[in-house]
Structure formats: structure tokens, C-alpha cells
mmCIF file of C-alpha atoms in Angstrom:
data_model
loop_
_atom_site.group_PDB
_atom_site.id
_atom_site.type_symbol
_atom_site.label_atom_id
_atom_site.label_comp_id
_atom_site.label_asym_id
_atom_site.label_seq_id
_atom_site.Cartn_x
_atom_site.Cartn_y
_atom_site.Cartn_z
ATOM 1 C CA MET A 188 20.215 7.477 -31.335
ATOM 2 C CA SER A 189 20.720 4.707 -29.185
ATOM 3 C CA SER A 190 21.766 6.603 -26.374
ATOM 4 C CA SER A 191 18.492 8.688 -26.140
ATOM 5 C CA SER A 192 16.347 5.649 -26.419
ATOM 6 C CA GLU A 193 18.370 4.086 -23.646
ATOM 7 C CA ARG A 194 18.122 7.073 -21.504
ATOM 8 C CA ASN A 195 14.295 7.272 -22.169
ATOM 9 C CA GLU A 196 14.304 3.722 -20.910
ATOM 10 C CA SER A 197 16.526 4.456 -17.660
ATOM 11 C CA ARG A 198 14.177 7.068 -16.737
ATOM 12 C CA ASP A 199 10.944 5.002 -17.058
ATOM 13 C CA GLY A 200 12.650 2.316 -15.243
ATOM 14 C CA ASP A 201 13.533 4.974 -12.283
ATOM 15 C CA SER A 202 9.996 6.202 -12.395
ATOM 16 C CA GLN A 203 8.299 2.355 -12.174
ATOM 17 C CA LEU A 204 10.891 1.952 -9.222
ATOM 18 C CA TRP A 205 9.765 5.189 -7.429
ATOM 19 C CA THR A 206 5.921 4.164 -8.193
ATOM 20 C CA ALA A 207 6.508 0.536 -6.828
ATOM 21 C CA MET A 208 8.396 1.929 -3.765
ATOM 22 C CA LEU A 209 5.770 4.735 -2.925
ATOM 23 C CA SER A 210 3.078 2.159 -2.963
ATOM 24 C CA ASN A 211 4.874 -0.107 -0.544
ATOM 25 C CA PHE A 212 5.590 2.857 1.158
ATOM 26 C CA SER A 213 1.553 3.723 1.512
ATOM 27 C CA THR A 214 0.796 -0.098 2.183
ATOM 28 C CA SER A 215 2.822 -0.363 5.453
ATOM 29 C CA TYR A 216 1.468 3.241 6.169
ATOM 30 C CA ASN A 217 -2.125 2.217 5.751
ATOM 31 C CA ALA A 218 -1.452 -0.866 7.599
ATOM 32 C CA VAL A 219 -0.352 0.724 10.546
ATOM 33 C CA ASN A 220 -2.697 3.450 10.752
ATOM 34 C CA ILE A 221 -5.857 1.433 12.134
ATOM 35 C CA GLY A 222 -3.607 0.421 15.329
ATOM 36 C CA LEU A 223 -3.286 3.915 16.114
ATOM 37 C CA VAL A 224 -7.152 4.342 15.792
ATOM 38 C CA PHE A 225 -7.967 1.745 18.153
ATOM 39 C CA PRO A 226 -7.347 3.618 21.171
ATOM 40 C CA MET A 227 -9.550 6.499 19.841
ATOM 41 C CA LEU A 228 -12.182 4.207 19.152
ATOM 42 C CA LYS A 229 -12.648 2.997 22.368
ATOM 43 C CA LEU A 230 -12.890 6.439 23.814
ATOM 44 C CA LEU A 231 -15.277 6.999 21.290
ATOM 45 C CA LYS A 232 -17.488 3.712 21.302
ATOM 46 C CA GLY A 233 -16.589 2.399 24.665
ATOM 47 C CA ASP A 234 -16.645 -1.551 25.120
ATOM 48 C CA GLU A 235 -18.214 -1.866 21.830
ATOM 49 C CA SER A 236 -14.838 -1.783 19.814
ATOM 50 C CA ARG A 237 -13.135 -4.275 21.684
ATOM 51 C CA GLU A 238 -15.247 -6.455 20.194
ATOM 52 C CA ALA A 239 -15.390 -4.760 16.594
ATOM 53 C CA GLU A 240 -11.502 -4.222 16.965
ATOM 54 C CA SER A 241 -10.279 -7.838 15.773
ATOM 55 C CA ILE A 242 -13.320 -7.769 13.135
ATOM 56 C CA ILE A 243 -11.563 -4.761 11.595
ATOM 57 C CA ALA A 244 -8.249 -5.581 12.191
ATOM 58 C CA SER A 245 -8.847 -8.725 10.326
ATOM 59 C CA ALA A 246 -10.914 -7.377 7.589
ATOM 60 C CA LEU A 247 -7.712 -5.433 5.963
ATOM 61 C CA LEU A 248 -5.726 -8.836 6.518
ATOM 62 C CA VAL A 249 -8.487 -10.953 4.317
ATOM 63 C CA GLY A 250 -8.584 -8.323 1.824
ATOM 64 C CA MET A 251 -4.777 -8.366 1.667
ATOM 65 C CA MET A 252 -5.021 -12.107 0.922
ATOM 66 C CA ALA A 253 -7.786 -11.555 -1.684
ATOM 67 C CA GLY A 254 -5.847 -8.309 -3.270
ATOM 68 C CA GLN A 255 -2.878 -10.757 -3.825
ATOM 69 C CA LEU A 256 -5.017 -12.453 -6.113
ATOM 70 C CA PHE A 257 -6.440 -9.705 -7.780
ATOM 71 C CA GLY A 258 -3.492 -8.066 -8.555
ATOM 72 C CA GLY A 259 -1.917 -10.809 -9.950
ATOM 73 C CA VAL A 260 -5.223 -11.147 -11.978
ATOM 74 C CA ALA A 261 -5.391 -7.745 -12.892
ATOM 75 C CA GLY A 262 -1.727 -7.453 -13.828
ATOM 76 C CA ASP A 263 -2.269 -10.412 -16.198
ATOM 77 C CA PHE A 264 -5.094 -9.046 -17.908
ATOM 78 C CA ILE A 265 -4.304 -5.140 -18.028
ATOM 79 C CA GLY A 266 -0.292 -4.915 -17.439
ATOM 80 C CA ILE A 267 1.492 -4.662 -14.450
ATOM 81 C CA LEU A 268 1.961 -0.704 -14.068
ATOM 82 C CA PRO A 269 -1.967 -0.008 -15.201
ATOM 83 C CA ALA A 270 -2.829 -2.541 -12.208
ATOM 84 C CA LEU A 271 -0.726 -0.994 -9.535
ATOM 85 C CA ARG A 272 -2.203 1.906 -10.343
ATOM 86 C CA LEU A 273 -5.509 0.739 -10.073
ATOM 87 C CA CYS A 274 -4.571 -0.801 -6.819
ATOM 88 C CA MET A 275 -3.593 2.317 -5.572
ATOM 89 C CA ILE A 276 -6.597 4.060 -6.712
ATOM 90 C CA VAL A 277 -8.406 1.527 -4.702
ATOM 91 C CA GLN A 278 -6.563 1.859 -1.845
ATOM 92 C CA VAL A 279 -6.594 5.540 -1.558
ATOM 93 C CA LEU A 280 -10.054 5.916 -2.180
ATOM 94 C CA SER A 281 -10.864 3.086 -0.106
ATOM 95 C CA SER A 282 -8.438 4.958 2.741
ATOM 96 C CA LEU A 283 -10.464 7.888 2.579
ATOM 97 C CA LEU A 284 -13.743 6.123 2.969
ATOM 98 C CA SER A 285 -12.331 4.490 5.941
ATOM 99 C CA CYS A 286 -11.680 8.064 7.625
ATOM 100 C CA VAL A 287 -15.323 9.265 7.504
ATOM 101 C CA SER A 288 -16.754 5.954 8.279
ATOM 102 C CA SER A 289 -19.030 6.247 11.729
ATOM 103 C CA ALA A 290 -20.692 2.924 11.732
ATOM 104 C CA THR A 291 -18.509 -0.353 12.660
ATOM 105 C CA PHE A 292 -19.953 -2.057 9.293
ATOM 106 C CA TRP A 293 -18.546 0.282 6.867
ATOM 107 C CA LEU A 294 -15.250 0.782 8.584
ATOM 108 C CA VAL A 295 -14.794 -2.504 8.359
ATOM 109 C CA THR A 296 -16.533 -3.010 4.951
ATOM 110 C CA PHE A 297 -13.763 -0.226 3.484
ATOM 111 C CA ARG A 298 -10.878 -1.960 5.673
ATOM 112 C CA PHE A 299 -11.508 -5.106 3.530
ATOM 113 C CA ILE A 300 -11.369 -2.919 0.586
ATOM 114 C CA LEU A 301 -8.398 -1.364 1.470
ATOM 115 C CA GLY A 302 -7.085 -4.567 1.777
ATOM 116 C CA ILE A 303 -7.518 -5.372 -1.646
ATOM 117 C CA GLY A 304 -5.660 -2.559 -2.830
ATOM 118 C CA ALA A 305 -2.767 -3.108 -0.226
ATOM 119 C CA GLY A 306 -2.652 -6.901 -1.119
ATOM 120 C CA GLY A 307 -2.516 -6.313 -4.984
ATOM 121 C CA ILE A 308 0.567 -3.891 -4.477
ATOM 122 C CA TYR A 309 2.749 -6.609 -3.244
ATOM 123 C CA PRO A 310 3.084 -8.666 -6.131
ATOM 124 C CA LEU A 311 3.201 -6.037 -8.689
ATOM 125 C CA ALA A 312 5.153 -3.793 -6.719
ATOM 126 C CA ALA A 313 7.853 -7.066 -6.914
ATOM 127 C CA LEU A 314 7.182 -7.684 -10.344
ATOM 128 C CA LEU A 315 7.540 -3.779 -11.566
ATOM 129 C CA SER A 316 10.769 -3.481 -9.796
ATOM 130 C CA LYS A 317 11.833 -6.627 -10.867
ATOM 131 C CA GLY A 318 12.307 -4.875 -14.478
ATOM 132 C CA ASN A 319 13.223 -6.305 -17.376
ATOM 133 C CA SER A 320 14.440 -9.603 -17.487
ATOM 134 C CA SER A 321 17.467 -8.732 -19.487
ATOM 135 C CA GLU A 322 18.833 -6.483 -17.126
ATOM 136 C CA ASP A 323 22.068 -7.869 -14.543
ATOM 137 C CA SER A 324 20.474 -9.815 -12.393
ATOM 138 C CA ASN A 325 22.205 -8.393 -9.259
ATOM 139 C CA LYS A 326 20.555 -4.983 -10.514
ATOM 140 C CA SER A 327 17.309 -6.080 -10.589
ATOM 141 C CA ASP A 328 17.537 -7.582 -7.617
ATOM 142 C CA ALA A 329 18.392 -4.669 -5.670
ATOM 143 C CA ARG A 330 15.562 -2.983 -6.985
ATOM 144 C CA VAL A 331 13.249 -5.245 -5.179
ATOM 145 C CA VAL A 332 15.470 -4.837 -2.230
ATOM 146 C CA TRP A 333 15.070 -1.149 -2.518
ATOM 147 C CA THR A 334 11.303 -1.291 -3.118
ATOM 148 C CA PHE A 335 10.556 -3.589 -0.198
ATOM 149 C CA SER A 336 12.666 -1.563 2.002
ATOM 150 C CA LEU A 337 10.194 1.371 1.922
ATOM 151 C CA LEU A 338 7.757 -1.138 3.979
ATOM 152 C CA GLY A 339 9.684 -0.293 7.004
ATOM 153 C CA PHE A 340 9.848 3.476 6.296
ATOM 154 C CA GLY A 341 6.014 3.080 6.350
ATOM 155 C CA PHE A 342 6.043 1.385 9.703
ATOM 156 C CA VAL A 343 7.696 4.353 11.484
ATOM 157 C CA VAL A 344 6.583 7.328 9.770
ATOM 158 C CA ALA A 345 2.672 6.577 10.571
ATOM 159 C CA PRO A 346 2.843 6.757 14.098
ATOM 160 C CA LEU A 347 5.481 9.426 13.511
ATOM 161 C CA LEU A 348 3.133 11.509 11.721
ATOM 162 C CA GLY A 349 0.629 10.801 14.626
ATOM 163 C CA LEU A 350 2.679 12.134 16.938
ATOM 164 C CA ILE A 351 3.738 15.165 15.265
ATOM 165 C CA LEU A 352 -0.070 16.060 14.626
ATOM 166 C CA LEU A 353 -1.174 15.168 18.261
ATOM 167 C CA HIS A 354 1.336 17.837 19.414
ATOM 168 C CA LEU A 355 0.229 20.965 16.778
#
């Protein structure tokens, strides 16, 4: 019976690790996307976009700082995994709303909210991937490394996917 419970714990740990890894991937993917959008904004809005560009980029960063606090507090109150899921929902919804924003005000607002979701993911993903404190220290450290290694993939996949879509 103990081997069955060990397998379930192992599956839960792997599932949580993949959740943390994909959360970090989506965070870096979303952070890179706005840089790809700025040239298109310049074509559509002209000089107005030059002034708004720094505000739009800063909104995400300020939101990420606030989000790290939000994620930590949410993790304390509702648990690490539910808080991570909440941050992902915030990130997905605000990302979609950013896509359909036509006014600069709304784009800045939704990028700030996206930053809150994305910022909350960092501490929660680290805690979730660290796993159980009774685990071998090297194994739990490796899980954290794997989790944060997907940030780099998100930075690469965003422009590659944009390039592929442009050539369809």
C-alpha cells in the first residue's frame, strides 16, 4: 500500500513541477510579446506610440513588482497551488484583454494587471517546484532549476512564433 501512495505523491509532484514550469514559460512569453507589438503600434498610431511605449512597458514591470507581493500573500492565505492557478487566470485574462485593447489607456491597464499575475508566478512557482522539504536537497534544487530554465524558452518561442505567423 505504501508503494501506491508513493506513486501518487510522485505523480502529484511531477504534475506540480510541470505546472510551475509552464507558468514560468508563459510569464516570459507574455513579457516578450509587447516588444514585438511596439513596431506594429508605431505603424498604427504614429508618434503617439513613442510616448506610450515606455508607459506600456513600465506598466508590466510595476505590475510584476506588485504581483510578487500579491502572489506571496495569496499563497499564504489560499495555498501555493491555488494561488498559482489564480495568478495564471489573471495572466491569461489580462493577456487576452491586452490583445483586444484599442486605446492606450486600456492596454496600459491590462498590461499592469498582466504584470500582477506574472509577478505572482515567480515566488509561487519557486515554492511549488521546491517541493516537499523532506526531499533530497539536490533533487529539490534541480526542480527549481528546471522550473526557471523554461523562462529562457519563453523568451525564444515568442519571436519565433511571431515569425512563423508572419510568413503564413
